[in-house]
Coordinates of C-alpha atoms in Angstrom, one line a residue:
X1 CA 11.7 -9.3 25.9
X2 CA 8.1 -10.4 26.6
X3 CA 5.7 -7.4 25.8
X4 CA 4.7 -5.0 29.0
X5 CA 1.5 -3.3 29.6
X6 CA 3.2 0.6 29.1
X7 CA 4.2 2.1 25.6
X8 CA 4.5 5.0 23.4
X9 CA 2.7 3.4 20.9
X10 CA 0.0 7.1 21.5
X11 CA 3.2 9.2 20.8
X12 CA 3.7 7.4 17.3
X13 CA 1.6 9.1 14.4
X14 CA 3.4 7.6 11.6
X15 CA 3.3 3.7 10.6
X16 CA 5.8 2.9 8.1
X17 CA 5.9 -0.8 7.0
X18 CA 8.6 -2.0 4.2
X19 CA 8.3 -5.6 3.6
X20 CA 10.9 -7.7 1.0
X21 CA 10.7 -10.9 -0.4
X22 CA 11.2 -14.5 0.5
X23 CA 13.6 -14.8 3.1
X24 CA 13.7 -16.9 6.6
X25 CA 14.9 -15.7 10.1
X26 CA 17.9 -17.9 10.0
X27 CA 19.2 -17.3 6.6
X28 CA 19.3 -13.3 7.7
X29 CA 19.4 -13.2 11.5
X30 CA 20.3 -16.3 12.5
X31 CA 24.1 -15.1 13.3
X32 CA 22.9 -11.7 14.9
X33 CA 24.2 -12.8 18.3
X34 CA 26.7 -15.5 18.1
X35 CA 29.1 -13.7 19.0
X36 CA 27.5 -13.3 22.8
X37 CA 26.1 -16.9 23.0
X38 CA 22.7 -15.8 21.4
X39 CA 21.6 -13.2 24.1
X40 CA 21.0 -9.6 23.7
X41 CA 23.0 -6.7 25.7
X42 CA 20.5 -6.8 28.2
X43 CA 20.8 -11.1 28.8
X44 CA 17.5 -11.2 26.5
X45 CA 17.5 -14.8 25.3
X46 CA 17.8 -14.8 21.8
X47 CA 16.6 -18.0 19.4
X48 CA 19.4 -17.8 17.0
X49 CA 21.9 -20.4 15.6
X50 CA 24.6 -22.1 17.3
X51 CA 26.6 -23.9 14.4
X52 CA 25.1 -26.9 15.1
X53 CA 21.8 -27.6 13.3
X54 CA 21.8 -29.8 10.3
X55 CA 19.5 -31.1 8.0
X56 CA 19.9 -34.3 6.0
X57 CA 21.8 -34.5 3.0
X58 CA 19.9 -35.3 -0.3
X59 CA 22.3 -38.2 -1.7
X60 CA 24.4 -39.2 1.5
X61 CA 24.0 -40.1 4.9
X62 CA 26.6 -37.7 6.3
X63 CA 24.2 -34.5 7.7
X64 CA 24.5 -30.8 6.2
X65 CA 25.6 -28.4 9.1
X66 CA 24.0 -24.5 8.4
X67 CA 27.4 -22.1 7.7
X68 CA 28.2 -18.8 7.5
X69 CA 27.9 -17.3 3.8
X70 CA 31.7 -15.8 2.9
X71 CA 31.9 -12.1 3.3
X72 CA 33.6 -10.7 0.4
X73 CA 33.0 -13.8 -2.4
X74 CA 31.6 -13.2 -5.9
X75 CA 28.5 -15.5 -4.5
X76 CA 28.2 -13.7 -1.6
X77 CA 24.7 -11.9 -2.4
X78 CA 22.9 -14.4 -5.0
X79 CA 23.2 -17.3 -2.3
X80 CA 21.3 -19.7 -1.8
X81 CA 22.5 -19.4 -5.8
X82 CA 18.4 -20.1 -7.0
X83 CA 15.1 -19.7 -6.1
X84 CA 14.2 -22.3 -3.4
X85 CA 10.9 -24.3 -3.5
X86 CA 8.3 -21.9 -1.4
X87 CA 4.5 -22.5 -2.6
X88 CA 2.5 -24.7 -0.3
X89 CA 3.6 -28.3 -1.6
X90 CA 7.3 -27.5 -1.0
X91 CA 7.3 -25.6 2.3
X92 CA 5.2 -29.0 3.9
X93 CA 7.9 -30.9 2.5
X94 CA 10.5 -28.4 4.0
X95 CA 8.7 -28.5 7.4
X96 CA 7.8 -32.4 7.5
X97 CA 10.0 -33.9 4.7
X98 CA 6.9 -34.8 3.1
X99 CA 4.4 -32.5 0.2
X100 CA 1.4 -33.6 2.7
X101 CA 1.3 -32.2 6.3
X102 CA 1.2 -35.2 8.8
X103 CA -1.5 -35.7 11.2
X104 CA -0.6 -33.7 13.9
X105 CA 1.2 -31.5 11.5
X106 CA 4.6 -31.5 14.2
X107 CA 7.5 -30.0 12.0
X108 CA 11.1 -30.7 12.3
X109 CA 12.1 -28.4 9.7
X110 CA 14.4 -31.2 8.1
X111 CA 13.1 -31.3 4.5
X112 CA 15.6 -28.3 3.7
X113 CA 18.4 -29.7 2.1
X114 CA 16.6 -32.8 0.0
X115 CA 13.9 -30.1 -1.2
X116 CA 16.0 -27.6 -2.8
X117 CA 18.0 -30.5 -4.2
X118 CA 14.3 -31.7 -6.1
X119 CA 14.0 -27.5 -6.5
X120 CA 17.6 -27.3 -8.4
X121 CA 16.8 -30.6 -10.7
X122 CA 14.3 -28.6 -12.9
X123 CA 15.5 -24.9 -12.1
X124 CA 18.8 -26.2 -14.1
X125 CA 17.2 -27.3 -16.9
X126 CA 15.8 -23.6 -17.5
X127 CA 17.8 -21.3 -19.2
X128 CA 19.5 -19.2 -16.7
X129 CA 18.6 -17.7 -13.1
X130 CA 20.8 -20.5 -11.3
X131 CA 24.7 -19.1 -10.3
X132 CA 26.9 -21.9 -11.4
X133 CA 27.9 -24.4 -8.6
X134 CA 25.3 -24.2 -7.1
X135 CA 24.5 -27.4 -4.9
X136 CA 21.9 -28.7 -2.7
X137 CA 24.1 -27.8 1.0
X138 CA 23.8 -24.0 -0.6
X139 CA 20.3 -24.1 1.2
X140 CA 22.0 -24.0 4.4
X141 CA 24.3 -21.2 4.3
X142 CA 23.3 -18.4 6.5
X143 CA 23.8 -14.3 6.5
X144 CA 26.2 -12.8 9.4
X145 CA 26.1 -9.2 10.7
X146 CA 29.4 -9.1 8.9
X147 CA 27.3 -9.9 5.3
X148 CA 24.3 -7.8 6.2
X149 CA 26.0 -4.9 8.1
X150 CA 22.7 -2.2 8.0
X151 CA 20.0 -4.8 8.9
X152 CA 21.7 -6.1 11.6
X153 CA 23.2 -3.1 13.0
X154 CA 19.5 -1.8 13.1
X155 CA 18.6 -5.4 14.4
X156 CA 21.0 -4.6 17.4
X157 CA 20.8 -1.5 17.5
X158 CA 16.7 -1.2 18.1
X159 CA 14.4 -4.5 18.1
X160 CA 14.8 -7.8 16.7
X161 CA 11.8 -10.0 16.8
X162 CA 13.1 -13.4 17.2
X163 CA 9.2 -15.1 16.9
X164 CA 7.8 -13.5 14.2
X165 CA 5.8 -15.7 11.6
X166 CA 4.8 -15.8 8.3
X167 CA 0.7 -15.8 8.1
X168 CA 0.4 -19.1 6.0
X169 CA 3.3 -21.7 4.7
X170 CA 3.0 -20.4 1.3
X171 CA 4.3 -18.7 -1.2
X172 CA 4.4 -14.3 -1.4
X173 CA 0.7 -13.3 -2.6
X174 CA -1.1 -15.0 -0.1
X175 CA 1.1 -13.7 3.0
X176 CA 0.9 -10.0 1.3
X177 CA -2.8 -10.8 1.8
X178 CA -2.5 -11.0 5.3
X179 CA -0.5 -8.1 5.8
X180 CA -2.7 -6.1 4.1
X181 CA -6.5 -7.5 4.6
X182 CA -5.9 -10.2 7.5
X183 CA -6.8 -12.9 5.3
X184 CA -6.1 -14.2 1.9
X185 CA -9.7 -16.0 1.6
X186 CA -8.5 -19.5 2.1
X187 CA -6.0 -19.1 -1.1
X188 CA -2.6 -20.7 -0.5
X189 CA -0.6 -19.8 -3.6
X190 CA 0.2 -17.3 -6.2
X191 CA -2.1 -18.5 -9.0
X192 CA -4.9 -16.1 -7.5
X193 CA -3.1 -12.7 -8.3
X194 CA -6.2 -10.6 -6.5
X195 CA -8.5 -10.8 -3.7
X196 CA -11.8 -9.1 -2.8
X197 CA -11.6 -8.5 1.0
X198 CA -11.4 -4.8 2.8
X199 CA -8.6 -3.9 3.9
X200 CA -6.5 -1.7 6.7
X201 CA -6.3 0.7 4.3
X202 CA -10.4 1.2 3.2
X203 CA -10.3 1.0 7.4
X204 CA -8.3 4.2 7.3
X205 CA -10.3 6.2 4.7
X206 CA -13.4 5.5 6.7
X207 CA -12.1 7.4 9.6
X208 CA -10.2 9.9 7.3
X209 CA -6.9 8.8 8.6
X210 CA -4.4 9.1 6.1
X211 CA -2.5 6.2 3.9
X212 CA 0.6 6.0 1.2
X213 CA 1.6 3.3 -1.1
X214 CA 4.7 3.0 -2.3
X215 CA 6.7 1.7 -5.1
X216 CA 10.2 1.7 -5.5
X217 CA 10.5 2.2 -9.8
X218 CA 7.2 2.0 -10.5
X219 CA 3.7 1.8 -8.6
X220 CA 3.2 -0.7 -6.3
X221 CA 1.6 -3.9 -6.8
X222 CA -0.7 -3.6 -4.2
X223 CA -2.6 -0.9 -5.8
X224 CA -3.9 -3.6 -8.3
X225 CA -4.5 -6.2 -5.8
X226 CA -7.3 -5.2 -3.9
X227 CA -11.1 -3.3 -5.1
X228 CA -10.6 -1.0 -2.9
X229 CA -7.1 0.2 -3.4
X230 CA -7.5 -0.3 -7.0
X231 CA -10.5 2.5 -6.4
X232 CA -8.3 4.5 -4.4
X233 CA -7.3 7.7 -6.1
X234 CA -4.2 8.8 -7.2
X235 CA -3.1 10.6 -4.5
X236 CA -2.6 7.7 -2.2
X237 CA 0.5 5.6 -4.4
X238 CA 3.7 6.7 -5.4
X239 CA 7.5 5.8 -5.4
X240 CA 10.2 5.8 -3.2
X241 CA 11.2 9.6 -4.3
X242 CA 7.8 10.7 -3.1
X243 CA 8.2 8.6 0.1
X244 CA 11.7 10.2 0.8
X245 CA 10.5 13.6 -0.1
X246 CA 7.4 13.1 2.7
X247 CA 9.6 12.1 4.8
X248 CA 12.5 15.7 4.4
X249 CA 8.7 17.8 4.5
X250 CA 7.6 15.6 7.8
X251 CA 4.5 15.3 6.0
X252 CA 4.4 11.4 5.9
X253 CA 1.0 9.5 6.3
X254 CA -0.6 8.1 9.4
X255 CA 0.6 4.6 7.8
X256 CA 2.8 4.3 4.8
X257 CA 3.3 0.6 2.6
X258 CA 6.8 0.7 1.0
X259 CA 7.6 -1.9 -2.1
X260 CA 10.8 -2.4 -3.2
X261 CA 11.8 -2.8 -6.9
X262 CA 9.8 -6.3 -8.2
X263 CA 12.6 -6.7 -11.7
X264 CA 15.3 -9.6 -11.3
X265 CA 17.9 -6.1 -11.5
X266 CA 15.6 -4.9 -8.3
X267 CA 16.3 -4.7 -4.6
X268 CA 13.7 -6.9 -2.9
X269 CA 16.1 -9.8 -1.9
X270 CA 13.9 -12.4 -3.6
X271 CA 16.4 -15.6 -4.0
X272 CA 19.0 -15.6 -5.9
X273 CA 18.7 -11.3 -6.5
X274 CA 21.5 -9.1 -5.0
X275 CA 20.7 -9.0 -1.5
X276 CA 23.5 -6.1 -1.2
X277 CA 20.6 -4.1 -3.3
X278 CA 18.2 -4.8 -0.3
X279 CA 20.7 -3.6 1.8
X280 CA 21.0 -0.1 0.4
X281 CA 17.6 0.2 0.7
X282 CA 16.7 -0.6 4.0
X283 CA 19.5 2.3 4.7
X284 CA 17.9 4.9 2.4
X285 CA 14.4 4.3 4.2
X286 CA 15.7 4.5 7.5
X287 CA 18.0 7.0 6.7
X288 CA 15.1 9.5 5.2
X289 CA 12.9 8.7 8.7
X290 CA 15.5 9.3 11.1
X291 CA 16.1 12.7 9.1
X292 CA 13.0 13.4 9.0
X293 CA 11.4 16.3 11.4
X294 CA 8.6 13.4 12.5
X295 CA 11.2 11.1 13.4
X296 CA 10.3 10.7 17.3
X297 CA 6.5 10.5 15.5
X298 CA 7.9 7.5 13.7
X299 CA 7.8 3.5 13.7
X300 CA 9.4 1.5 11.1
X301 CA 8.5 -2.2 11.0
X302 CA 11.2 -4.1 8.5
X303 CA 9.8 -7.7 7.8
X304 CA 9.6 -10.6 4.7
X305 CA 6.6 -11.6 3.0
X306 CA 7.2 -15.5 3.2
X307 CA 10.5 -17.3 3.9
X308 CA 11.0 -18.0 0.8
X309 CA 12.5 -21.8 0.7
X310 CA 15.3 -20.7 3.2
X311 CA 16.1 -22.4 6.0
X312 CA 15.0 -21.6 9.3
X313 CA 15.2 -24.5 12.2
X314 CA 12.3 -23.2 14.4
X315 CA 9.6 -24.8 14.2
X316 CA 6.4 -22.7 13.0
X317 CA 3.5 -22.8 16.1
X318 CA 0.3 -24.4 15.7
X319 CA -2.9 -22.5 17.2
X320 CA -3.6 -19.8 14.5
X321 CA -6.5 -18.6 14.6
X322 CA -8.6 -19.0 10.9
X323 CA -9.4 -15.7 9.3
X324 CA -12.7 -17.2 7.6
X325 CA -15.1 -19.9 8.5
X326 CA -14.5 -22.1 5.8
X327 CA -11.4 -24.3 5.0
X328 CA -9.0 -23.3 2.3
X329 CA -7.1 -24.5 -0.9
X330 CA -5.7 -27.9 -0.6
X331 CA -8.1 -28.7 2.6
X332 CA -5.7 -26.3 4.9
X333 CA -7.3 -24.6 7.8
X334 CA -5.2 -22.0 8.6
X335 CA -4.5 -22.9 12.4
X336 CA -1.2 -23.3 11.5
X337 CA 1.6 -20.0 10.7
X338 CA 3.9 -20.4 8.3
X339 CA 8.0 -20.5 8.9
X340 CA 9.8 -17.7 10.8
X341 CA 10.9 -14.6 8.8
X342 CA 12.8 -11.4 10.0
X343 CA 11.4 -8.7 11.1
X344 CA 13.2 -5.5 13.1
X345 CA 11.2 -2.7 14.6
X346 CA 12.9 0.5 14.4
X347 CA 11.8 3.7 16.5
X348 CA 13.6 6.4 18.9
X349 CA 11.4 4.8 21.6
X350 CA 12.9 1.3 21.6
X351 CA 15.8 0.2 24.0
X352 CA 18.8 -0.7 22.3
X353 CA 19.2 -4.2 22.1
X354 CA 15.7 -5.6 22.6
X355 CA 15.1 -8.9 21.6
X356 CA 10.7 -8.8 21.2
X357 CA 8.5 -11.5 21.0
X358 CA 5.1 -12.3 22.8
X359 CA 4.6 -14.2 25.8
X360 CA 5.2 -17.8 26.1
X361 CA 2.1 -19.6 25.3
X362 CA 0.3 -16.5 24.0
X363 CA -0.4 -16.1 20.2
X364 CA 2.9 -15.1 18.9
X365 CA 3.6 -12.3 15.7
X366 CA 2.3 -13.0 12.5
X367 CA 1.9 -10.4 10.0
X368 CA -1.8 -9.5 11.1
X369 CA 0.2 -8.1 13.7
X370 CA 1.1 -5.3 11.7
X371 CA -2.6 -3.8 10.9
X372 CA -3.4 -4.9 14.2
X373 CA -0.8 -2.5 15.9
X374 CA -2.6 0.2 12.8
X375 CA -6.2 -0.2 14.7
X376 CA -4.7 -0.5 18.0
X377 CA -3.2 2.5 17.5
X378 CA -6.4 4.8 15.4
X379 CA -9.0 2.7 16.8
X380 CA -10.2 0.9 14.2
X381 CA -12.3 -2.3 14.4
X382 CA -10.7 -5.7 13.7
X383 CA -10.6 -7.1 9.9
X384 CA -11.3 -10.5 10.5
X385 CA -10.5 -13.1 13.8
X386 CA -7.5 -13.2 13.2
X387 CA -6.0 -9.6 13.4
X388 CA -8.1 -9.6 15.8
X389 CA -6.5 -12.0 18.2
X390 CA -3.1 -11.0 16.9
X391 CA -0.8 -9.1 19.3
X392 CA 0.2 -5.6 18.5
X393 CA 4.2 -4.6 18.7
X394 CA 3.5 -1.2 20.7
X395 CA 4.7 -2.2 24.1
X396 CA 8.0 -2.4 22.2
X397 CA 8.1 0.9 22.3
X398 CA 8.8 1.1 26.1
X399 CA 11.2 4.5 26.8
X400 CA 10.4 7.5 28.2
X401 CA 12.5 9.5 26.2
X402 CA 13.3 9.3 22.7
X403 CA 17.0 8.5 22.2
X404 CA 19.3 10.6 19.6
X405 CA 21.8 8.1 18.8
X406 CA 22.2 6.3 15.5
X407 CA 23.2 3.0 15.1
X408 CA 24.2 3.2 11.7
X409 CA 26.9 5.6 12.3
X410 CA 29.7 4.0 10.7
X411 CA 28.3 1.3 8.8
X412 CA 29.1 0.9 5.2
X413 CA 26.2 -0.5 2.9
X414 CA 27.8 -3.4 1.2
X415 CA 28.0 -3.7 -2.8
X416 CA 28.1 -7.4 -4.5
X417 CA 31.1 -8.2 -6.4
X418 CA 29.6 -10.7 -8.3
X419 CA 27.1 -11.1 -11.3
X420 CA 23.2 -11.5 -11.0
X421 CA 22.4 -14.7 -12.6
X422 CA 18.8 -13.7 -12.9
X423 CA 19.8 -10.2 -14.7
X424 CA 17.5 -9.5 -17.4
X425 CA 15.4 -12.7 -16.5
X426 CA 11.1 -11.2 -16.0
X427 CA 10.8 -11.9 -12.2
X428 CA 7.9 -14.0 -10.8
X429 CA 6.1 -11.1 -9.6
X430 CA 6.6 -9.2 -12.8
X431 CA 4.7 -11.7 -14.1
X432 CA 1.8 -11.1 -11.5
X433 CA 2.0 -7.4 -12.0
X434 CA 2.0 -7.7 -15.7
X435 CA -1.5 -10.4 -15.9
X436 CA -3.1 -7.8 -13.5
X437 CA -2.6 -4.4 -15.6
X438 CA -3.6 -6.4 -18.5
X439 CA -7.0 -6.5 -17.2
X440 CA -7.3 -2.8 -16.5
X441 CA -10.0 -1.3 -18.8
X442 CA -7.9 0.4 -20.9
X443 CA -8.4 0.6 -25.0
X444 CA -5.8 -1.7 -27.1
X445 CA -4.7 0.1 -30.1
X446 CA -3.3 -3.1 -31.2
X447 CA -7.2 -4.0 -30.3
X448 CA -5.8 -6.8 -28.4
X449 CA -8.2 -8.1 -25.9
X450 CA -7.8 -7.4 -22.4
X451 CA -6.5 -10.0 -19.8
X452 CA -4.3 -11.0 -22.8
X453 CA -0.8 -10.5 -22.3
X454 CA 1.4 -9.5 -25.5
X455 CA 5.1 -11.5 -26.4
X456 CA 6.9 -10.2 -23.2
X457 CA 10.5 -11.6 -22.8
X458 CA 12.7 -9.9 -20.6
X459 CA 12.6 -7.6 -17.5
X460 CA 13.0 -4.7 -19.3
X461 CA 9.6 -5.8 -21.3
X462 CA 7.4 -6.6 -18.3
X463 CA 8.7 -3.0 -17.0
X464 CA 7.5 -0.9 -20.1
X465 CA 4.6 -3.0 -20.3
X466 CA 3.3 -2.3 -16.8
X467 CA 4.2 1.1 -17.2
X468 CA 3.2 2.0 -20.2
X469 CA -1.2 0.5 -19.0
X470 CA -1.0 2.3 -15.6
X471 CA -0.6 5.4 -17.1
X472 CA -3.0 4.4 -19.7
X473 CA -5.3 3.4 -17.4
X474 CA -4.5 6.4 -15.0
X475 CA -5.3 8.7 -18.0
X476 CA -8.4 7.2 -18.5
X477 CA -10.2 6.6 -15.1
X478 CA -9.3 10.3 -14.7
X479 CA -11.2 11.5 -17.5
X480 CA -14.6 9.7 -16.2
X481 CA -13.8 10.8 -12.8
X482 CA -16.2 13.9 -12.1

């Protein structure tokens, strides 16, 4: 459904954005409406699979056609089976079979299948994280409603946006940038861990609007990742029980951030973690907003940082607009989005069934998007050019009376039969969290220095170390606080 002109987007006073990890259109949508020849209830075209695309095979000539992942299988949930290639260097070769965009940078999305093959020839040499069997063709198995029952029943049963792109065709940190500040200062990968830009949420506080973080086990990330959330005070993070117990009280923020669970055991859906995990949450947050006395007050926007290595066979658009005026890492110039990634939006106000994208040859979704639709909706000024020439999802919300049905009547959130490969493992962004909290000014009784990270080994480890230096650091930056 093209965007109209007429929305609710006034009657909404409560934002709520979760956002998992590292996973394409096609690997989780892609199937939504095969079964009705990839249009929507309403005849919305719908740019989903057909069964048909390929991608060359890494060691023969004979093509790999994308398939439906078994419901039911011990591998079910962990597939692609390892962590596809997904930082800068591996997504160009993804998109144009080569590390080095082409001149014009045209993709064809057929570097799939012979990159995660180069991905799985050093991954296997580590110990553990990769399910056994797993093979190169992995890459192209793809999710079905049947697999992911609650995101695609909410897909259906709400909005599915079918052009919705990644910021940059990189890795997670720099796309959480985007979401967050517009912009990730021309860094394309994950070795900068923080950035120095305002963002939506300091936009907020300056007009005394209100803002939650969330994190799922533990606080979020984001807290750390930013001046001036990392200023913030307490009062404006938490975890998921706080955000469910907003939610009963109808006392939710103007716009809430929700992280999921960053450990290897967690429920973000980063490749190869229990995607069934993801699952149940996605149900428990939509579950708390729709019983929730603010629910007709409420829009939920579910959506991937990156896509993770997965495949996706749409071509990502050229004709971003840069955030900054100079060029970034690796000589990119952001005027390209990165590849296609889910993203459902979920409100009372929505028609069941809508398939949402923007206008053909207007600037399509990104995830500037998101605090775009934020100052569209408080009337806040732009961060940078890009938000600002982003579109804004409210026309989506195109009813005139809010519906009482629930599409998840009925559905059953699946549970994996299998066993997490990665289990125990520290997970990448574990790793992230834990260098940042290292740095926080907190005294070392082992008088080790700061920014210096002690013997961490496990998941367990990274997790009592990050917790155990936020409340440190917590304690301490409240005793100097007048």
């Amino acid at each position: 459904m093209p965007m109209a002109s007429a929305n609710q987007l006034t009657t909404i006073n409560h934002i709520v954005v979760l956002m998992l990890e590292n996973r394409s259109f096609d690997h989780m949508l892609g199937f939504l409406y095969a079964d009705s020849n990839n249009k929507s209830p309403a005849g919305q075209p719908f740019e989903g699979l057909t069964g048909a695309e390929t991608n060359p095979a890494a060691t023969t000539s004979q093509p790999i056609a994308v398939f439906k992942i078994q419901a039911g299988a011990a591998n079910t949930y962990y597939m692609p089976g390892a962590d596809p290639g997904e930082g800068y260097a591996a997504t160009n070769a993804q998109l144009f079979g080569s590390s080095t965009a082409p001149t014009p940078p045209i993709a064809t999305n057929q570097g799939f299948v012979s990159n995660f093959s180069a991905t799985l020839s050093w991954e296997s040499k580590r110990k553990g994280g990769v399910l056994a069997g797993t093979v190169a063709s992995d890459i192209m198995g793809m999710h079905t409603p049947e697999t992911l029952p609650v995101l695609s029943a909410l897909a259906r049963g709400f909005a599915v946006c079918d052009h919705w792109f990644c910021s940059v065709p990189t890795e997670t940190l720099p796309n959480r940038a985007f979401v967050h500040a517009a912009t990730s200062q021309g860094h394309m990968d994950d070795k900068t861990k923080s950035f120095t830009s305002p963002t939506i949420y300091a936009a907020l506080s300056k007009q005394n609007i209100s803002w939650m973080i969330y994190g799922y086990n533990a606080d979020p990330l984001t807290r750390l990742t930013f001046p001036d959330t990392t200023s913030a005070p307490d009062a404006n993070f938490g975890k998921f029980a706080d955000f469910q117990a907003a939610a009963t009280k109808g006392s939710l923020a103007a716009y809430t951030f929700l992280e999921p669970s960053w450990g290897s055991s967690g429920n973000s859906q980063h490749p190869n973690y229990d995607v069934a995990l993801g699952e149940q949450l996605i149900h428990d947050v939509y579950t708390a907003l729709r019983s929730s006395p603010v629910w007709n007050e409420t829009l939920l926007i579910i959506t991937y940082d990156e896509h993770g290595g997965c495949y996706d066979h749409v071509p990502p658009p050229l004709g971003a607009l840069p955030p900054d005026s100079t060029a970034g890492e690796y000589g990119f110039d952001f005027r390209r989005f990165g590849p296609r990634v889910p993203t459902v939006l979920v409100s009372p106000w929505i028609p069941a069934g809508t398939v949402f994208r923007a206008a053909d040859g207007s600037t399509p979704f990104d995830h500037t998007s998101i605090p775009k639709t934020v100052e569209r909706r408080w009337g806040l000024p732009s961060l940078t050019a890009r938000d600002a020439a982003a579109p804004d999802v409210g026309s989506v919300l195109s009813l005139t009376q809010a519906r009482t049905d629930d599409p998840l009547t009925g559905v059953v959130v699946p549970r994996s039969r299998g066993a997490n490969p990665a289990a125990g493992l520290p997970s990448h962004l574990q790793e992230v969290y834990a260098d940042l909290v290292s740095r926080l000014p907190v005294a070392e009784a082992s008088g080790q220095a700061h920014g210096v990270l002690p013997t961490l080994r496990s998941e367990d480890d990274y997790s009592r170390y990050i917790e155990g230096r936020l409340a440190a650091w917590k304690v301490a930056r409240n005793k100097t606080t007048p």
